[in-house]
Amino acid sequence: MEKETLLLPARDPERDRESIALAGRILREGGIVAIPTETVYGLAGNALDPAATGRIYAAKGRPSDNPLIVHIQGMEEWPPLVKEVPPEAKGLAERFWPGPLTIILEKSALVPETTSGGLDTVAVRMPSDPVARAVIREAGVPLAAPSANRSGSPSPTTWRHCRDDLMGRVDAILQAGDCGVGVESTVLSLCRGPDGSRRPRLLRPGAVTLEQLRQALGEVVVDRGVLEHLEEGEKAPSPGMKYKHYAPRAEVVLVKGSTEGYRRYLENCRQPGEHAMCFTQDLPLREPVLCYGGREDHAAQAERLFDLLRQLDRTGAKKVYIHAPAPDGVGLAVYNRLIRAAAFRVVEV
Ligand code: TXA
Ligand code: MG
């Protein structure tokens, strides 16, 4: 699928107005464009046009039953996409939008099946990144945008990551800044369950934390797929859960334990060519070693995580021992990505 991919400078929505206008036109005409958001780069297309979303699935190599998140830039764009906006959803949106929270509700007839992956629900989010917002406004339609990586590889947090994965497969890539959050949005379902009630269910942790959601909503159920491995054939409430994700080519081992425990474990097991990915408190450690932030600094860990996983690939690492963060606050999001990268291989030291 070789096609010409435009690289469009877009650091600033004011200064780079021409790029934004061109991206908007490409999107209106059914093309697909990699755009920045505050979480990760997204591969955008008109969410209401099945031909455009078909191109997104093809460019990513994404299974067609894995639904796409629809991105909007104004509150008024939400009600037409869903059957209803219940008060608890509205309250959450008022509190956390624009920002890294995706809310799932029953979809309206306006949303094509290709966008919802055949489900009768739709995931919607309003990004805060100024370039993303300018592009949605310019396109004049809601934009479906999964992470702009090839399916299976770590999500892109810089335009260069998008280029590495998607050059020749998409119409354009916006050359904007690096993503500040670094992990994908929190995904929360507010759909009605079998008993008709809307029990909030966390499907993917992100920078809007479980603690913040509980503070806003009271009880929030954490779906089993967030921290555990779903069995072959088990029904996943979020189709993305069942696919291999975020994985570098190296074998990842997630190591849980104290600084001393982690250091001791590595001394005894590390072979030549095996890497460590650790917290600043774990240093010094024998090379090769990558550091992804302070032990308690979950925001820094999230911001660097995917770039470091990609670096491991570039250096041809065979195996990497990653020190696991505590699964609270934004740490839960980091832990959730790492446990998938590790294919659920965890050692406790
Ligand atoms: O931060 C983000 O959310 C980024 C940026 C680009 O906005 N997007 C993103 O999209 O991460 P994607 O497609 O890589 O991940 C969306 C996740 C998938 O796991 C998908 O299965 C789930 O959300 N999802 C989407 N719609 C859903 C629905 N209707 N029901 C259940 N899960 C849904
Ligand atoms: Mg993704």
PDB file of N, CA and C and ligand atoms in Angstrom, residues 37 39-42 62 66-69 71 102 104 119 121-123 125 145-147 184-185 187 203-204 237-241, ligand 1:
ATOM      1  N   THR A  37      -2.093  14.190  20.046  1.00  0.00           N
ATOM      2  CA  THR A  37      -3.040  14.516  21.129  1.00  0.00           C
ATOM      3  C   THR A  37      -2.186  14.580  22.395  1.00  0.00           C
ATOM      4  N   THR A  39      -2.260  12.596  24.809  1.00  0.00           N
ATOM      5  CA  THR A  39      -1.926  11.250  25.298  1.00  0.00           C
ATOM      6  C   THR A  39      -0.881  10.583  24.411  1.00  0.00           C
ATOM      7  N   VAL A  40      -1.304  10.231  23.192  1.00  0.00           N
ATOM      8  CA  VAL A  40      -0.416   9.636  22.190  1.00  0.00           C
ATOM      9  C   VAL A  40      -0.870  10.180  20.835  1.00  0.00           C
ATOM     10  N   TYR A  41      -0.069   9.992  19.792  1.00  0.00           N
ATOM     11  CA  TYR A  41      -0.524  10.399  18.458  1.00  0.00           C
ATOM     12  C   TYR A  41      -1.650   9.471  18.011  1.00  0.00           C
ATOM     13  N   GLY A  42      -2.631  10.041  17.283  1.00  0.00           N
ATOM     14  CA  GLY A  42      -3.744   9.251  16.776  1.00  0.00           C
ATOM     15  C   GLY A  42      -3.741   9.237  15.252  1.00  0.00           C
ATOM     16  N   ARG A  62      -5.098  -3.325  11.732  1.00  0.00           N
ATOM     17  CA  ARG A  62      -5.884  -3.527  12.963  1.00  0.00           C
ATOM     18  C   ARG A  62      -7.074  -4.437  12.687  1.00  0.00           C
ATOM     19  N   ASN A  66     -12.117  -4.317  16.449  1.00  0.00           N
ATOM     20  CA  ASN A  66     -11.595  -3.485  17.535  1.00  0.00           C
ATOM     21  C   ASN A  66     -12.038  -2.040  17.307  1.00  0.00           C
ATOM     22  N   PRO A  67     -13.020  -1.543  18.087  1.00  0.00           N
ATOM     23  CA  PRO A  67     -13.639  -0.254  17.794  1.00  0.00           C
ATOM     24  C   PRO A  67     -12.702   0.932  17.976  1.00  0.00           C
ATOM     25  N   LEU A  68     -13.081   2.047  17.341  1.00  0.00           N
ATOM     26  CA  LEU A  68     -12.262   3.258  17.356  1.00  0.00           C
ATOM     27  C   LEU A  68     -12.865   4.291  18.299  1.00  0.00           C
ATOM     28  N   ILE A  69     -12.015   5.122  18.882  1.00  0.00           N
ATOM     29  CA  ILE A  69     -12.492   6.225  19.717  1.00  0.00           C
ATOM     30  C   ILE A  69     -12.818   7.412  18.804  1.00  0.00           C
ATOM     31  N   HIS A  71     -13.264  11.367  18.338  1.00  0.00           N
ATOM     32  CA  HIS A  71     -12.754  12.594  18.955  1.00  0.00           C
ATOM     33  C   HIS A  71     -13.588  13.795  18.536  1.00  0.00           C
ATOM     34  N   THR A 102     -11.963   8.853  28.034  1.00  0.00           N
ATOM     35  CA  THR A 102     -12.876   8.384  26.983  1.00  0.00           C
ATOM     36  C   THR A 102     -14.094   7.774  27.662  1.00  0.00           C
ATOM     37  N   ILE A 104     -17.704   5.639  27.178  1.00  0.00           N
ATOM     38  CA  ILE A 104     -18.466   4.766  26.274  1.00  0.00           C
ATOM     39  C   ILE A 104     -19.951   4.777  26.649  1.00  0.00           C
ATOM     40  N   LEU A 119     -20.062  -3.086  17.520  1.00  0.00           N
ATOM     41  CA  LEU A 119     -20.757  -2.981  18.814  1.00  0.00           C
ATOM     42  C   LEU A 119     -21.878  -1.937  18.705  1.00  0.00           C
ATOM     43  N   THR A 121     -22.253   0.358  20.874  1.00  0.00           N
ATOM     44  CA  THR A 121     -21.796   1.439  21.757  1.00  0.00           C
ATOM     45  C   THR A 121     -20.712   2.248  21.042  1.00  0.00           C
ATOM     46  N   VAL A 122     -20.454   3.442  21.579  1.00  0.00           N
ATOM     47  CA  VAL A 122     -19.390   4.255  20.971  1.00  0.00           C
ATOM     48  C   VAL A 122     -18.570   4.953  22.058  1.00  0.00           C
ATOM     49  N   ALA A 123     -17.261   4.952  21.838  1.00  0.00           N
ATOM     50  CA  ALA A 123     -16.320   5.604  22.755  1.00  0.00           C
ATOM     51  C   ALA A 123     -16.047   7.014  22.237  1.00  0.00           C
ATOM     52  N   ARG A 125     -14.152  10.922  23.063  1.00  0.00           N
ATOM     53  CA  ARG A 125     -13.324  11.755  23.938  1.00  0.00           C
ATOM     54  C   ARG A 125     -13.048  13.107  23.309  1.00  0.00           C
ATOM     55  N   ALA A 145      -9.989   8.039  15.839  1.00  0.00           N
ATOM     56  CA  ALA A 145      -8.525   8.006  15.889  1.00  0.00           C
ATOM     57  C   ALA A 145      -8.018   6.985  16.894  1.00  0.00           C
ATOM     58  N   PRO A 146      -7.594   5.836  16.410  1.00  0.00           N
ATOM     59  CA  PRO A 146      -6.843   4.923  17.273  1.00  0.00           C
ATOM     60  C   PRO A 146      -5.410   5.435  17.374  1.00  0.00           C
ATOM     61  N   SER A 147      -4.613   4.866  18.253  1.00  0.00           N
ATOM     62  CA  SER A 147      -3.211   5.258  18.329  1.00  0.00           C
ATOM     63  C   SER A 147      -2.547   5.014  16.972  1.00  0.00           C
ATOM     64  N   GLU A 184      -2.223   6.136  26.624  1.00  0.00           N
ATOM     65  CA  GLU A 184      -3.533   6.410  26.054  1.00  0.00           C
ATOM     66  C   GLU A 184      -4.540   6.782  27.142  1.00  0.00           C
ATOM     67  N   SER A 185      -5.654   7.374  26.680  1.00  0.00           N
ATOM     68  CA  SER A 185      -6.670   7.876  27.613  1.00  0.00           C
ATOM     69  C   SER A 185      -7.269   6.774  28.481  1.00  0.00           C
ATOM     70  N   VAL A 187     -10.259   4.708  29.684  1.00  0.00           N
ATOM     71  CA  VAL A 187     -11.528   4.337  29.022  1.00  0.00           C
ATOM     72  C   VAL A 187     -12.511   3.850  30.076  1.00  0.00           C
ATOM     73  N   LEU A 203     -12.282   0.285  31.802  1.00  0.00           N
ATOM     74  CA  LEU A 203     -11.779  -0.698  30.838  1.00  0.00           C
ATOM     75  C   LEU A 203     -10.295  -0.507  30.545  1.00  0.00           C
ATOM     76  N   ARG A 204      -9.824   0.729  30.689  1.00  0.00           N
ATOM     77  CA  ARG A 204      -8.388   0.988  30.471  1.00  0.00           C
ATOM     78  C   ARG A 204      -7.982   2.145  31.364  1.00  0.00           C
ATOM     79  N   PRO A 237     -14.839  -7.102  27.332  1.00  0.00           N
ATOM     80  CA  PRO A 237     -15.757  -5.969  27.207  1.00  0.00           C
ATOM     81  C   PRO A 237     -15.174  -4.881  26.312  1.00  0.00           C
ATOM     82  N   SER A 238     -13.858  -4.831  26.235  1.00  0.00           N
ATOM     83  CA  SER A 238     -13.192  -3.890  25.351  1.00  0.00           C
ATOM     84  C   SER A 238     -12.308  -4.731  24.435  1.00  0.00           C
ATOM     85  N   PRO A 239     -12.661  -4.801  23.154  1.00  0.00           N
ATOM     86  CA  PRO A 239     -11.951  -5.732  22.285  1.00  0.00           C
ATOM     87  C   PRO A 239     -10.432  -5.537  22.300  1.00  0.00           C
ATOM     88  N   GLY A 240      -9.983  -4.277  22.518  1.00  0.00           N
ATOM     89  CA  GLY A 240      -8.553  -4.016  22.530  1.00  0.00           C
ATOM     90  C   GLY A 240      -7.805  -4.823  23.578  1.00  0.00           C
ATOM     91  N   MET A 241      -8.519  -5.255  24.630  1.00  0.00           N
ATOM     92  CA  MET A 241      -7.866  -5.996  25.721  1.00  0.00           C
ATOM     93  C   MET A 241      -7.293  -7.327  25.283  1.00  0.00           C
TER      94      MET A 241
HETATM   95  O1  TXA B   1      -5.587   8.388  24.148  1.00  0.00           O
HETATM   96  C1  TXA B   1      -6.238   7.720  23.372  1.00  0.00           C
HETATM   97  O2  TXA B   1      -7.314   7.177  23.687  1.00  0.00           O
HETATM   98  C2  TXA B   1      -5.690   7.542  21.952  1.00  0.00           C
HETATM   99  C3  TXA B   1      -5.646   8.928  21.305  1.00  0.00           C
HETATM  100  C4  TXA B   1      -5.255   8.901  19.867  1.00  0.00           C
HETATM  101  O3  TXA B   1      -6.888   9.556  21.482  1.00  0.00           O
HETATM  102  N1  TXA B   1      -6.460   6.618  21.200  1.00  0.00           N
HETATM  103  C5  TXA B   1      -6.401   5.275  21.442  1.00  0.00           C
HETATM  104  O4  TXA B   1      -7.179   4.504  20.610  1.00  0.00           O
HETATM  105  O5  TXA B   1      -5.720   4.790  22.300  1.00  0.00           O
HETATM  106  P1  TXA B   1      -6.995   2.935  20.462  1.00  0.00           P
HETATM  107  O6  TXA B   1      -7.898   2.572  19.359  1.00  0.00           O
HETATM  108  O7  TXA B   1      -5.573   2.608  20.304  1.00  0.00           O
HETATM  109  O8  TXA B   1      -7.582   2.352  21.775  1.00  0.00           O
HETATM  110  C6  TXA B   1      -8.980   2.381  22.012  1.00  0.00           C
HETATM  111  C7  TXA B   1      -9.357   1.330  23.013  1.00  0.00           C
HETATM  112  C8  TXA B   1      -9.270  -0.058  22.409  1.00  0.00           C
HETATM  113  O9  TXA B   1      -8.766  -0.923  23.399  1.00  0.00           O
HETATM  114  C9  TXA B   1     -10.709  -0.379  22.064  1.00  0.00           C
HETATM  115  O10 TXA B   1     -10.971  -1.767  22.112  1.00  0.00           O
HETATM  116  C10 TXA B   1     -11.467   0.374  23.145  1.00  0.00           C
HETATM  117  O11 TXA B   1     -10.726   1.541  23.383  1.00  0.00           O
HETATM  118  N2  TXA B   1     -12.819   0.765  22.690  1.00  0.00           N
HETATM  119  C11 TXA B   1     -13.142   1.654  21.742  1.00  0.00           C
HETATM  120  N3  TXA B   1     -14.483   1.711  21.569  1.00  0.00           N
HETATM  121  C12 TXA B   1     -15.025   0.838  22.447  1.00  0.00           C
HETATM  122  C13 TXA B   1     -16.356   0.427  22.747  1.00  0.00           C
HETATM  123  N4  TXA B   1     -17.402   0.921  22.106  1.00  0.00           N
HETATM  124  N5  TXA B   1     -16.508  -0.525  23.702  1.00  0.00           N
HETATM  125  C14 TXA B   1     -15.452  -1.053  24.362  1.00  0.00           C
HETATM  126  N6  TXA B   1     -14.175  -0.692  24.116  1.00  0.00           N
HETATM  127  C15 TXA B   1     -13.949   0.231  23.175  1.00  0.00           C
END
